[in-house]
């Protein structure tokens, strides 16, 4: 692509639509300040021209008044001229008066000429500065255009040219640092943004970019420090500022501070749906605080964690991670019945497969498979649809693990009759046939799933952003929500439609 030339007029207008707010913000502010200075200078120049006109009129009137006075005073006078010794001079009174007026007029004219010369010099200097500023602004716009295209090296070169001409150009330091950061040269990015800080110590844009630099380097504490300095300039803050502070504090596991930042973020929200999302995120931060307390392995910490989980469930009875951690905290505290009660209550409230898996795993590891089977049967009365079929699949696998082959096979065959085609169900039926010595049947089933072997592993999906996860996680990294990741059974266990043709059997 051919690089834009300096004569490309429309390009300078397109930058304001293509470039990001972070790139153009300081430049727009500087342009507004320049316009204000220009307006003030024009007003001062008009005031000076009016003053010169009034001065000339006053001089002209004074000369006329002096001449009139001289014609009325023709007497001879004697006055002494300073010297050693003083000299005496005799002349008419009107001559003395005229000379005095003439000296005053000359002095006034000289003062007026000096003022006019100063004004002319300032106009010349301002035009020169404006010309230089226009050239620098054009170079900055070319640099912004290169940054929008992704050519950050060219953008950095344009900004450095501006800085060679004008080391006090704040926007060039900021944009140059941004380009260096985009190139991965964090040392240069921080250096340029620090120079920008020298030009504008309290500039909010400067501290904002320094916070981004240190966040990229993983120095979250320093990033938070710069955001706090930005907040000291504008104590009210804004949504983006508090959201970034929340994320940086959460990255340091400073959950209390992160919750405070999120609380300030919520106060600035007016849209109801956005407030609900932000409050859900705040609950996730409190959940992480409770999990961190659990890791301290002290009675007081676990009690505080349990208090947090109870308050979270009171605010949102569908919050699956809170049930999970509440049960684990009670189990760690020695309250096994309380743990089982928490998971059972959670299953009844949320129909969550993950809570069912937690309960069944507990019974199995405790050496009580009958309770595990009973938990499956009780849960299947509550969990319906695709998740219900997934629960039945889990029961079949439990039967298989307990060597209850006939029961496992019966559950799997019942599932096979309900779904169109499930590689997972077919695979486990093949394994059971193989264990029973039915090798031909097993081989037929294995051939059916050869092309779908990648579907044998369970897939978890976020209900909010549809991001896939290889295993269950409480927090979706893609959208930042807690408690939205579930087992994806949409393709595995689809119910057979009426009159649907079954998948062919080999």
Short mmCIF file of C-alpha atoms in Angstrom, two decimals:
data_model
loop_
_atom_site.label_atom_id
_atom_site.label_comp_id
_atom_site.label_asym_id
_atom_site.label_seq_id
_atom_site.Cartn_x
_atom_site.Cartn_y
_atom_site.Cartn_z
CA UNK A 1 0.00 0.00 0.00
CA UNK A 2 1.33 3.41 -0.95
CA UNK A 3 2.12 5.60 2.03
CA UNK A 4 -0.05 8.72 2.31
CA UNK A 5 1.60 11.95 1.30
CA UNK A 6 1.39 15.28 3.06
CA UNK A 7 -0.98 16.57 0.40
CA UNK A 8 -3.61 13.95 1.24
CA UNK A 9 -6.18 16.31 2.74
CA UNK A 10 -9.16 13.96 3.41
CA UNK A 11 -6.94 11.53 5.33
CA UNK A 12 -6.60 13.90 8.26
CA UNK A 13 -10.37 13.85 8.70
CA UNK A 14 -10.69 10.07 8.51
CA UNK A 15 -8.37 9.54 11.46
CA UNK A 16 -11.00 10.83 13.87
CA UNK A 17 -13.28 7.99 12.76
CA UNK A 18 -10.71 5.22 12.49
CA UNK A 19 -8.42 5.82 15.45
CA UNK A 20 -9.38 4.75 18.96
CA UNK A 21 -10.52 7.10 21.70
CA UNK A 22 -7.32 6.42 23.62
CA UNK A 23 -5.19 7.61 20.69
CA UNK A 24 -7.17 10.73 19.80
CA UNK A 25 -8.25 11.94 23.23
CA UNK A 26 -5.15 14.05 24.17
CA UNK A 27 -4.80 15.39 20.62
CA UNK A 28 -8.37 16.69 20.58
CA UNK A 29 -7.82 18.36 23.96
CA UNK A 30 -4.65 20.05 22.76
CA UNK A 31 -6.39 21.29 19.62
CA UNK A 32 -9.19 22.79 21.72
CA UNK A 33 -6.66 24.60 23.93
CA UNK A 34 -4.90 25.96 20.81
CA UNK A 35 -8.19 27.34 19.50
CA UNK A 36 -8.81 29.08 22.83
CA UNK A 37 -5.33 30.64 22.74
CA UNK A 38 -5.88 31.84 19.17
CA UNK A 39 -9.20 33.45 20.11
CA UNK A 40 -7.61 35.20 23.10
CA UNK A 41 -4.73 36.48 20.95
CA UNK A 42 -7.13 37.86 18.32
CA UNK A 43 -9.08 39.69 21.04
CA UNK A 44 -5.88 41.15 22.50
CA UNK A 45 -4.78 42.36 19.07
CA UNK A 46 -8.11 44.12 18.47
CA UNK A 47 -7.83 45.79 21.89
CA UNK A 48 -4.30 47.02 21.07
CA UNK A 49 -5.39 48.50 17.71
CA UNK A 50 -8.19 50.46 19.41
CA UNK A 51 -5.75 51.74 22.03
CA UNK A 52 -3.34 52.99 19.34
CA UNK A 53 -6.15 54.84 17.59
CA UNK A 54 -7.22 56.53 20.82
CA UNK A 55 -3.57 57.47 21.52
CA UNK A 56 -3.16 59.13 18.10
CA UNK A 57 -6.38 61.09 18.53
CA UNK A 58 -5.22 62.25 21.96
CA UNK A 59 -1.85 63.38 20.50
CA UNK A 60 -3.55 65.27 17.68
CA UNK A 61 -5.88 67.00 20.14
CA UNK A 62 -2.96 67.89 22.43
CA UNK A 63 -1.01 69.49 19.53
CA UNK A 64 -4.00 71.61 18.55
CA UNK A 65 -4.53 72.65 22.15
CA UNK A 66 -0.82 73.57 22.48
CA UNK A 67 -0.82 75.70 19.30
CA UNK A 68 -3.94 77.55 20.43
CA UNK A 69 -2.37 78.19 23.84
CA UNK A 70 0.85 79.49 22.19
CA UNK A 71 -1.00 82.05 20.09
CA UNK A 72 -2.57 83.44 23.26
CA UNK A 73 0.82 83.88 25.06
CA UNK A 74 3.31 86.07 23.13
CA UNK A 75 5.13 87.50 26.17
CA UNK A 76 8.93 87.24 26.55
CA UNK A 77 10.19 84.96 29.33
CA UNK A 78 13.59 84.16 30.77
CA UNK A 79 14.36 80.64 31.97
CA UNK A 80 17.52 78.92 33.00
CA UNK A 81 18.95 75.83 31.29
CA UNK A 82 20.60 73.38 33.72
CA UNK A 83 24.42 73.50 33.57
CA UNK A 84 27.59 74.70 35.41
CA UNK A 85 26.95 77.57 35.63
CA UNK A 86 23.29 77.63 34.47
CA UNK A 87 22.64 79.50 31.21
CA UNK A 88 19.86 82.03 30.86
CA UNK A 89 17.75 82.04 27.72
CA UNK A 90 15.14 84.61 26.71
CA UNK A 91 12.37 83.58 24.31
CA UNK A 92 8.63 83.84 23.81
CA UNK A 93 6.32 81.88 26.10
CA UNK A 94 4.61 80.15 23.18
CA UNK A 95 7.98 78.70 22.04
CA UNK A 96 8.52 77.11 25.45
CA UNK A 97 5.00 75.77 25.48
CA UNK A 98 5.34 74.38 21.97
CA UNK A 99 8.65 72.66 22.76
CA UNK A 100 7.18 71.06 25.88
CA UNK A 101 4.17 69.78 23.93
CA UNK A 102 6.43 68.58 21.10
CA UNK A 103 8.55 66.55 23.51
CA UNK A 104 5.41 64.99 25.00
CA UNK A 105 4.06 64.17 21.57
CA UNK A 106 7.35 62.62 20.45
CA UNK A 107 7.50 60.51 23.59
CA UNK A 108 3.94 59.36 23.08
CA UNK A 109 4.56 58.53 19.43
CA UNK A 110 7.71 56.60 20.34
CA UNK A 111 5.77 54.59 22.90
CA UNK A 112 3.04 53.88 20.35
CA UNK A 113 5.59 52.76 17.74
CA UNK A 114 7.20 50.42 20.25
CA UNK A 115 3.84 48.88 21.13
CA UNK A 116 2.97 48.41 17.46
CA UNK A 117 6.36 46.82 16.79
CA UNK A 118 5.86 44.44 19.70
CA UNK A 119 2.40 43.49 18.42
CA UNK A 120 3.79 42.93 14.91
CA UNK A 121 6.58 40.77 16.33
CA UNK A 122 4.09 38.70 18.34
CA UNK A 123 1.91 38.20 15.26
CA UNK A 124 4.93 37.03 13.29
CA UNK A 125 6.00 34.71 16.05
CA UNK A 126 2.48 33.31 16.44
CA UNK A 127 2.21 32.61 12.73
CA UNK A 128 5.54 30.83 12.83
CA UNK A 129 4.43 28.72 15.79
CA UNK A 130 1.10 27.98 14.10
CA UNK A 131 2.91 26.86 10.97
CA UNK A 132 5.17 24.60 13.00
CA UNK A 133 2.22 23.26 14.96
CA UNK A 134 0.33 22.51 11.76
CA UNK A 135 3.32 20.59 10.40
CA UNK A 136 3.68 18.62 13.63
CA UNK A 137 -0.06 17.93 13.74
CA UNK A 138 0.05 16.57 10.20
CA UNK A 139 2.94 14.28 11.14
CA UNK A 140 1.00 13.09 14.20
CA UNK A 141 -2.03 12.35 12.05
CA UNK A 142 0.15 10.37 9.64
CA UNK A 143 1.47 8.44 12.62
CA UNK A 144 -2.07 7.74 13.83
CA UNK A 145 -3.03 6.53 10.36
CA UNK A 146 -0.08 4.14 10.39
CA UNK A 147 -1.10 2.88 13.84
CA UNK A 148 -4.66 2.24 12.65
CA UNK A 149 -3.24 0.23 9.73
CA UNK A 150 -1.15 -1.78 12.17
CA UNK A 151 2.15 -0.29 10.97
CA UNK A 152 3.35 0.70 14.43
CA UNK A 153 6.99 1.02 13.39
CA UNK A 154 6.15 3.77 10.90
CA UNK A 155 3.88 5.41 13.47
CA UNK A 156 6.70 5.45 16.02
CA UNK A 157 9.06 7.05 13.48
CA UNK A 158 6.54 9.82 12.73
CA UNK A 159 6.10 10.61 16.42
CA UNK A 160 9.87 10.68 16.97
CA UNK A 161 10.26 13.21 14.12
CA UNK A 162 7.74 15.46 15.87
CA UNK A 163 9.60 15.12 19.17
CA UNK A 164 12.90 16.09 17.55
CA UNK A 165 11.29 19.39 16.54
CA UNK A 166 9.24 19.91 19.70
CA UNK A 167 10.30 17.92 22.79
CA UNK A 168 7.38 19.42 24.73
CA UNK A 169 4.73 17.90 22.46
CA UNK A 170 2.71 15.84 24.96
CA UNK A 171 0.56 13.95 22.46
CA UNK A 172 3.64 12.77 20.52
CA UNK A 173 5.16 11.27 23.70
CA UNK A 174 1.89 9.48 24.50
CA UNK A 175 1.27 8.16 20.99
CA UNK A 176 4.92 7.17 20.59
CA UNK A 177 4.76 5.16 23.81
CA UNK A 178 1.58 3.47 22.62
CA UNK A 179 3.25 2.50 19.34
CA UNK A 180 6.29 1.13 21.19
CA UNK A 181 4.01 -0.93 23.41
CA UNK A 182 2.23 -2.32 20.37
CA UNK A 183 5.66 -3.36 19.03
CA UNK A 184 6.43 -5.13 22.31
CA UNK A 185 9.20 -2.69 23.23
CA UNK A 186 8.00 -2.08 26.76
CA UNK A 187 11.22 -0.40 27.88
CA UNK A 188 10.84 2.30 25.25
CA UNK A 189 7.09 2.57 25.89
CA UNK A 190 7.63 3.27 29.58
CA UNK A 191 10.49 5.68 28.81
CA UNK A 192 8.31 7.74 26.43
CA UNK A 193 5.34 7.76 28.78
CA UNK A 194 7.63 8.83 31.64
CA UNK A 195 8.82 11.73 29.45
CA UNK A 196 5.17 12.59 28.87
CA UNK A 197 4.73 12.59 32.63
CA UNK A 198 7.56 15.13 32.84
CA UNK A 199 5.64 17.39 30.47
CA UNK A 200 2.29 16.92 32.26
CA UNK A 201 2.81 15.49 35.78
CA UNK A 202 -0.92 15.39 36.52
CA UNK A 203 -2.08 14.34 33.06
CA UNK A 204 -4.75 11.64 33.36
CA UNK A 205 -3.89 10.24 29.92
CA UNK A 206 -0.24 9.85 30.95
CA UNK A 207 -1.06 7.85 34.09
CA UNK A 208 -3.60 5.84 32.12
CA UNK A 209 -0.99 4.71 29.60
CA UNK A 210 1.64 4.03 32.28
CA UNK A 211 -0.89 1.79 34.00
CA UNK A 212 -1.35 -0.12 30.75
CA UNK A 213 2.42 -0.49 30.37
CA UNK A 214 2.95 -1.94 33.83
CA UNK A 215 -0.09 -4.19 33.47
CA UNK A 216 1.47 -5.71 30.33
CA UNK A 217 4.65 -6.38 32.32
CA UNK A 218 2.64 -7.99 35.10
CA UNK A 219 3.56 -5.26 37.59
CA UNK A 220 0.00 -4.86 38.76
CA UNK A 221 0.80 -2.91 41.93
CA UNK A 222 2.52 -0.14 39.97
CA UNK A 223 -0.32 -0.14 37.44
CA UNK A 224 -2.83 0.34 40.25
CA UNK A 225 -0.66 3.14 41.65
CA UNK A 226 -0.87 5.10 38.40
CA UNK A 227 -4.63 4.58 38.21
CA UNK A 228 -4.90 5.92 41.76
CA UNK A 229 -2.92 9.00 40.70
CA UNK A 230 -5.34 9.45 37.83
CA UNK A 231 -8.18 9.09 40.32
CA UNK A 232 -6.62 11.79 42.53
CA UNK A 233 -6.93 14.22 39.61
CA UNK A 234 -10.59 13.28 39.05
CA UNK A 235 -11.97 11.77 42.30
CA UNK A 236 -15.30 10.89 40.67
CA UNK A 237 -13.59 8.46 38.31
CA UNK A 238 -15.34 6.66 35.46
CA UNK A 239 -16.59 3.19 34.56
CA UNK A 240 -13.47 2.16 32.67
CA UNK A 241 -11.14 3.32 35.44
CA UNK A 242 -12.86 1.34 38.19
CA UNK A 243 -13.21 -1.72 35.95
CA UNK A 244 -9.47 -1.69 35.24
CA UNK A 245 -8.63 -1.19 38.90
CA UNK A 246 -10.91 -4.12 39.76
CA UNK A 247 -9.17 -6.43 37.27
CA UNK A 248 -5.68 -5.40 38.39
CA UNK A 249 -6.54 -5.88 42.06
CA UNK A 250 -8.13 -9.24 41.32
CA UNK A 251 -4.96 -10.30 39.49
CA UNK A 252 -3.12 -9.69 42.79
CA UNK A 253 -5.80 -11.64 44.73
CA UNK A 254 -6.66 -8.47 46.66
CA UNK A 255 -10.30 -9.44 46.77
CA UNK A 256 -11.49 -6.83 49.30
CA UNK A 257 -10.01 -3.97 47.27
CA UNK A 258 -11.34 -5.50 44.04
CA UNK A 259 -14.83 -5.66 45.58
CA UNK A 260 -14.58 -2.00 46.61
CA UNK A 261 -13.57 -1.00 43.08
CA UNK A 262 -16.44 -3.01 41.63
CA UNK A 263 -18.83 -1.34 44.07
CA UNK A 264 -17.77 2.08 42.80
CA UNK A 265 -18.15 0.80 39.24
CA UNK A 266 -21.73 -0.33 39.97
CA UNK A 267 -22.66 3.07 41.45
CA UNK A 268 -21.88 4.73 38.10
CA UNK A 269 -24.12 2.35 36.13
CA UNK A 270 -27.64 3.41 35.20
CA UNK A 271 -28.75 0.67 32.82
CA UNK A 272 -30.59 -2.11 34.69
CA UNK A 273 -29.12 -4.99 32.65
CA UNK A 274 -25.59 -3.64 33.03
CA UNK A 275 -26.10 -3.33 36.78
CA UNK A 276 -27.25 -6.95 36.97
CA UNK A 277 -24.15 -8.11 35.10
CA UNK A 278 -21.90 -5.99 37.31
CA UNK A 279 -23.55 -7.31 40.47
CA UNK A 280 -23.05 -10.89 39.24
CA UNK A 281 -19.38 -10.09 38.75
CA UNK A 282 -19.23 -8.63 42.26
CA UNK A 283 -20.61 -11.91 43.61
CA UNK A 284 -17.86 -13.74 41.76
CA UNK A 285 -15.22 -11.57 43.43
CA UNK A 286 -16.70 -12.34 46.84
CA UNK A 287 -16.71 -16.03 45.94
CA UNK A 288 -12.98 -15.84 45.19
CA UNK A 289 -12.43 -14.14 48.53
CA UNK A 290 -14.21 -17.04 50.22
CA UNK A 291 -12.11 -19.57 48.32
CA UNK A 292 -8.94 -17.73 49.35
CA UNK A 293 -10.09 -17.90 52.99
CA UNK A 294 -10.62 -21.64 52.65
CA UNK A 295 -6.99 -22.06 51.62
CA UNK A 296 -5.85 -20.55 54.92
CA UNK A 297 -6.92 -23.78 56.65
CA UNK A 298 -7.96 -22.10 59.89
CA UNK A 299 -11.26 -22.37 61.71
CA UNK A 300 -11.84 -18.60 61.68
CA UNK A 301 -11.09 -18.34 57.96
CA UNK A 302 -13.45 -21.22 57.11
CA UNK A 303 -16.23 -19.68 59.20
CA UNK A 304 -15.81 -16.37 57.40
CA UNK A 305 -15.82 -18.21 54.08
CA UNK A 306 -19.04 -20.02 55.03
CA UNK A 307 -20.60 -16.68 55.93
CA UNK A 308 -19.66 -15.33 52.51
CA UNK A 309 -21.11 -18.37 50.71
CA UNK A 310 -24.35 -18.13 52.69
CA UNK A 311 -24.77 -14.45 51.79
CA UNK A 312 -24.05 -15.20 48.14
CA UNK A 313 -26.70 -17.92 48.03
CA UNK A 314 -29.17 -15.62 49.72
CA UNK A 315 -28.57 -13.06 46.98
CA UNK A 316 -28.59 -15.65 44.18
CA UNK A 317 -30.02 -19.12 44.99
CA UNK A 318 -28.91 -20.34 41.52
CA UNK A 319 -25.18 -19.68 42.13
CA UNK A 320 -23.70 -23.17 41.65
CA UNK A 321 -20.06 -22.36 42.67
CA UNK A 322 -21.27 -21.09 46.05
CA UNK A 323 -22.98 -24.44 46.76
CA UNK A 324 -19.83 -26.30 45.69
CA UNK A 325 -17.52 -24.31 47.92
CA UNK A 326 -19.98 -24.23 50.81
CA UNK A 327 -20.03 -28.02 50.82
CA UNK A 328 -16.25 -28.27 50.57
CA UNK A 329 -15.78 -25.76 53.39
CA UNK A 330 -18.11 -27.72 55.64
CA UNK A 331 -16.36 -30.96 54.72
CA UNK A 332 -12.96 -29.43 55.57
CA UNK A 333 -14.47 -28.25 58.85
CA UNK A 334 -15.44 -31.84 59.69
CA UNK A 335 -19.15 -31.35 59.05
CA UNK A 336 -19.74 -34.15 56.51
CA UNK A 337 -23.52 -34.09 56.89
CA UNK A 338 -23.50 -30.33 56.37
CA UNK A 339 -21.46 -30.77 53.20
CA UNK A 340 -23.86 -33.40 51.83
CA UNK A 341 -26.80 -31.17 52.75
CA UNK A 342 -25.27 -28.20 50.93
CA UNK A 343 -24.70 -30.20 47.73
CA UNK A 344 -28.14 -31.85 47.91
CA UNK A 345 -29.83 -28.50 48.45
CA UNK A 346 -27.88 -27.09 45.54
CA UNK A 347 -28.99 -29.91 43.24
CA UNK A 348 -32.62 -29.30 44.18
CA UNK A 349 -32.27 -25.54 43.57
CA UNK A 350 -30.14 -25.53 40.42
CA UNK A 351 -30.41 -29.02 38.80
CA UNK A 352 -26.65 -28.80 38.38
CA UNK A 353 -24.76 -31.82 37.02
CA UNK A 354 -21.57 -30.54 38.60
CA UNK A 355 -23.13 -30.57 42.06
CA UNK A 356 -24.43 -34.08 41.39
CA UNK A 357 -20.94 -35.16 40.35
CA UNK A 358 -19.51 -33.61 43.55
CA UNK A 359 -22.02 -35.50 45.73
CA UNK A 360 -21.55 -38.83 43.93
CA UNK A 361 -17.76 -38.50 44.04
CA UNK A 362 -17.96 -37.89 47.79
CA UNK A 363 -20.04 -41.05 48.35
CA UNK A 364 -17.82 -43.12 46.10
CA UNK A 365 -14.61 -42.00 47.79
CA UNK A 366 -16.25 -42.60 51.18
CA UNK A 367 -16.81 -46.23 50.16
CA UNK A 368 -20.59 -45.96 49.96
CA UNK A 369 -21.55 -46.71 46.32
CA UNK A 370 -25.16 -47.46 47.30
CA UNK A 371 -25.58 -43.85 48.43
CA UNK A 372 -23.99 -42.72 45.18
CA UNK A 373 -26.52 -44.75 43.17
CA UNK A 374 -29.35 -43.45 45.36
CA UNK A 375 -28.16 -39.88 44.77
CA UNK A 376 -28.31 -40.48 41.01
CA UNK A 377 -31.85 -41.84 41.20
CA UNK A 378 -33.05 -38.99 43.40
CA UNK A 379 -31.43 -36.36 41.18
CA UNK A 380 -32.89 -37.84 37.98
CA UNK A 381 -36.35 -37.10 39.38
CA UNK A 382 -35.36 -33.41 39.44
CA UNK A 383 -33.06 -33.09 36.43
CA UNK A 384 -34.82 -33.45 33.08
CA UNK A 385 -34.06 -32.91 29.42
CA UNK A 386 -30.51 -33.10 28.12
CA UNK A 387 -29.04 -32.75 31.59
CA UNK A 388 -31.28 -35.57 32.81
CA UNK A 389 -29.94 -37.86 30.09
CA UNK A 390 -26.42 -36.82 31.05
CA UNK A 391 -27.19 -37.81 34.66
CA UNK A 392 -28.38 -41.21 33.47
CA UNK A 393 -25.17 -41.59 31.49
CA UNK A 394 -23.25 -40.87 34.69
CA UNK A 395 -25.27 -43.54 36.51
CA UNK A 396 -24.49 -46.04 33.77
CA UNK A 397 -20.78 -45.29 34.08
CA UNK A 398 -21.00 -45.71 37.85
CA UNK A 399 -22.67 -49.10 37.36
CA UNK A 400 -19.87 -50.06 34.97
CA UNK A 401 -17.23 -48.98 37.46
CA UNK A 402 -18.92 -51.10 40.14
CA UNK A 403 -18.95 -54.11 37.75
CA UNK A 404 -22.74 -53.96 37.60
CA UNK A 405 -22.60 -54.72 33.88
CA UNK A 406 -26.23 -55.61 33.26
CA UNK A 407 -27.51 -52.49 35.01
CA UNK A 408 -25.00 -50.32 33.11
CA UNK A 409 -25.96 -51.91 29.79
CA UNK A 410 -29.66 -51.44 30.49
CA UNK A 411 -29.19 -47.73 31.22
CA UNK A 412 -27.03 -47.21 28.13
CA UNK A 413 -29.44 -49.04 25.83
CA UNK A 414 -32.30 -47.00 27.24
CA UNK A 415 -30.31 -43.84 26.49
CA UNK A 416 -29.49 -45.11 23.00
CA UNK A 417 -33.18 -45.44 22.29
CA UNK A 418 -33.83 -41.85 23.40
CA UNK A 419 -31.09 -40.04 21.48
CA UNK A 420 -30.42 -39.78 17.77
CA UNK A 421 -26.80 -40.86 17.95
CA UNK A 422 -24.27 -40.41 20.74
CA UNK A 423 -20.66 -41.51 20.16
CA UNK A 424 -20.16 -41.53 23.93
CA UNK A 425 -23.10 -43.86 24.59
CA UNK A 426 -22.10 -46.09 21.69
CA UNK A 427 -18.49 -46.21 22.91
CA UNK A 428 -19.42 -47.34 26.41
CA UNK A 429 -21.87 -49.92 25.05
CA UNK A 430 -19.04 -51.25 22.89
CA UNK A 431 -16.77 -51.49 25.94
CA UNK A 432 -19.47 -53.38 27.86
CA UNK A 433 -19.97 -55.77 24.92
CA UNK A 434 -16.23 -56.33 24.85
CA UNK A 435 -16.17 -57.12 28.58
CA UNK A 436 -19.01 -59.61 28.07
CA UNK A 437 -17.11 -61.32 25.25
CA UNK A 438 -19.42 -60.02 22.49
CA UNK A 439 -16.51 -59.01 20.27
CA UNK A 440 -18.47 -58.81 17.01
CA UNK A 441 -21.05 -56.46 18.54
CA UNK A 442 -18.30 -54.42 20.11
CA UNK A 443 -16.47 -54.12 16.78
CA UNK A 444 -19.63 -52.88 15.05
CA UNK A 445 -20.12 -50.22 17.67
CA UNK A 446 -16.47 -49.14 17.52
CA UNK A 447 -16.70 -48.72 13.75
CA UNK A 448 -19.69 -46.44 14.25
CA UNK A 449 -17.69 -44.00 16.36
CA UNK A 450 -14.34 -43.99 14.55
CA UNK A 451 -15.19 -40.76 12.77
CA UNK A 452 -16.49 -39.14 15.94
CA UNK A 453 -13.64 -40.12 18.24
CA UNK A 454 -13.02 -36.47 19.15
CA UNK A 455 -16.43 -36.33 20.84
CA UNK A 456 -15.56 -38.91 23.46
CA UNK A 457 -14.22 -36.27 25.83
CA UNK A 458 -16.79 -34.15 27.65
CA UNK A 459 -17.00 -30.49 26.64
CA UNK A 460 -18.05 -27.69 28.95
CA UNK A 461 -19.59 -24.53 27.55
CA UNK A 462 -20.24 -21.08 29.02
CA UNK A 463 -23.94 -20.26 28.90
CA UNK A 464 -23.17 -16.53 28.66
CA UNK A 465 -20.50 -16.31 25.92
CA UNK A 466 -20.54 -19.90 24.50
CA UNK A 467 -16.81 -20.34 25.14
CA UNK A 468 -15.68 -23.99 25.36
CA UNK A 469 -13.69 -25.38 28.28
CA UNK A 470 -12.04 -28.82 28.59
CA UNK A 471 -13.26 -29.24 32.17
CA UNK A 472 -15.56 -27.58 34.68
CA UNK A 473 -14.38 -24.20 35.93
CA UNK A 474 -16.21 -21.81 38.22
CA UNK A 475 -14.95 -18.70 36.40
CA UNK A 476 -15.13 -18.24 32.62
CA UNK A 477 -11.99 -16.38 31.54
CA UNK A 478 -13.57 -15.29 28.26
CA UNK A 479 -16.48 -13.25 29.63
CA UNK A 480 -15.36 -12.93 33.27
CA UNK A 481 -18.53 -14.47 34.74
CA UNK A 482 -18.76 -16.99 37.56
CA UNK A 483 -21.10 -19.98 37.63
CA UNK A 484 -22.01 -20.00 33.91
CA UNK A 485 -19.94 -23.00 32.75
CA UNK A 486 -22.01 -26.19 32.28
CA UNK A 487 -21.59 -29.56 30.61
CA UNK A 488 -22.43 -29.23 26.92
CA UNK A 489 -24.91 -31.96 26.01
CA UNK A 490 -26.53 -30.16 23.09
CA UNK A 491 -25.00 -32.44 20.45
CA UNK A 492 -24.25 -35.56 22.47
CA UNK A 493 -27.66 -36.41 23.88
CA UNK A 494 -30.25 -34.93 21.57
CA UNK A 495 -33.70 -36.45 21.96
CA UNK A 496 -35.06 -38.48 19.08
CA UNK A 497 -37.58 -36.43 17.10
CA UNK A 498 -40.87 -37.92 16.06
CA UNK A 499 -40.53 -40.02 12.89
CA UNK A 500 -36.82 -39.28 12.79
CA UNK A 501 -34.53 -41.69 10.96
CA UNK A 502 -31.97 -43.27 13.31
CA UNK A 503 -28.29 -43.10 12.55
CA UNK A 504 -27.28 -46.07 10.40
CA UNK A 505 -25.75 -49.04 12.15
CA UNK A 506 -22.85 -50.81 10.49
#
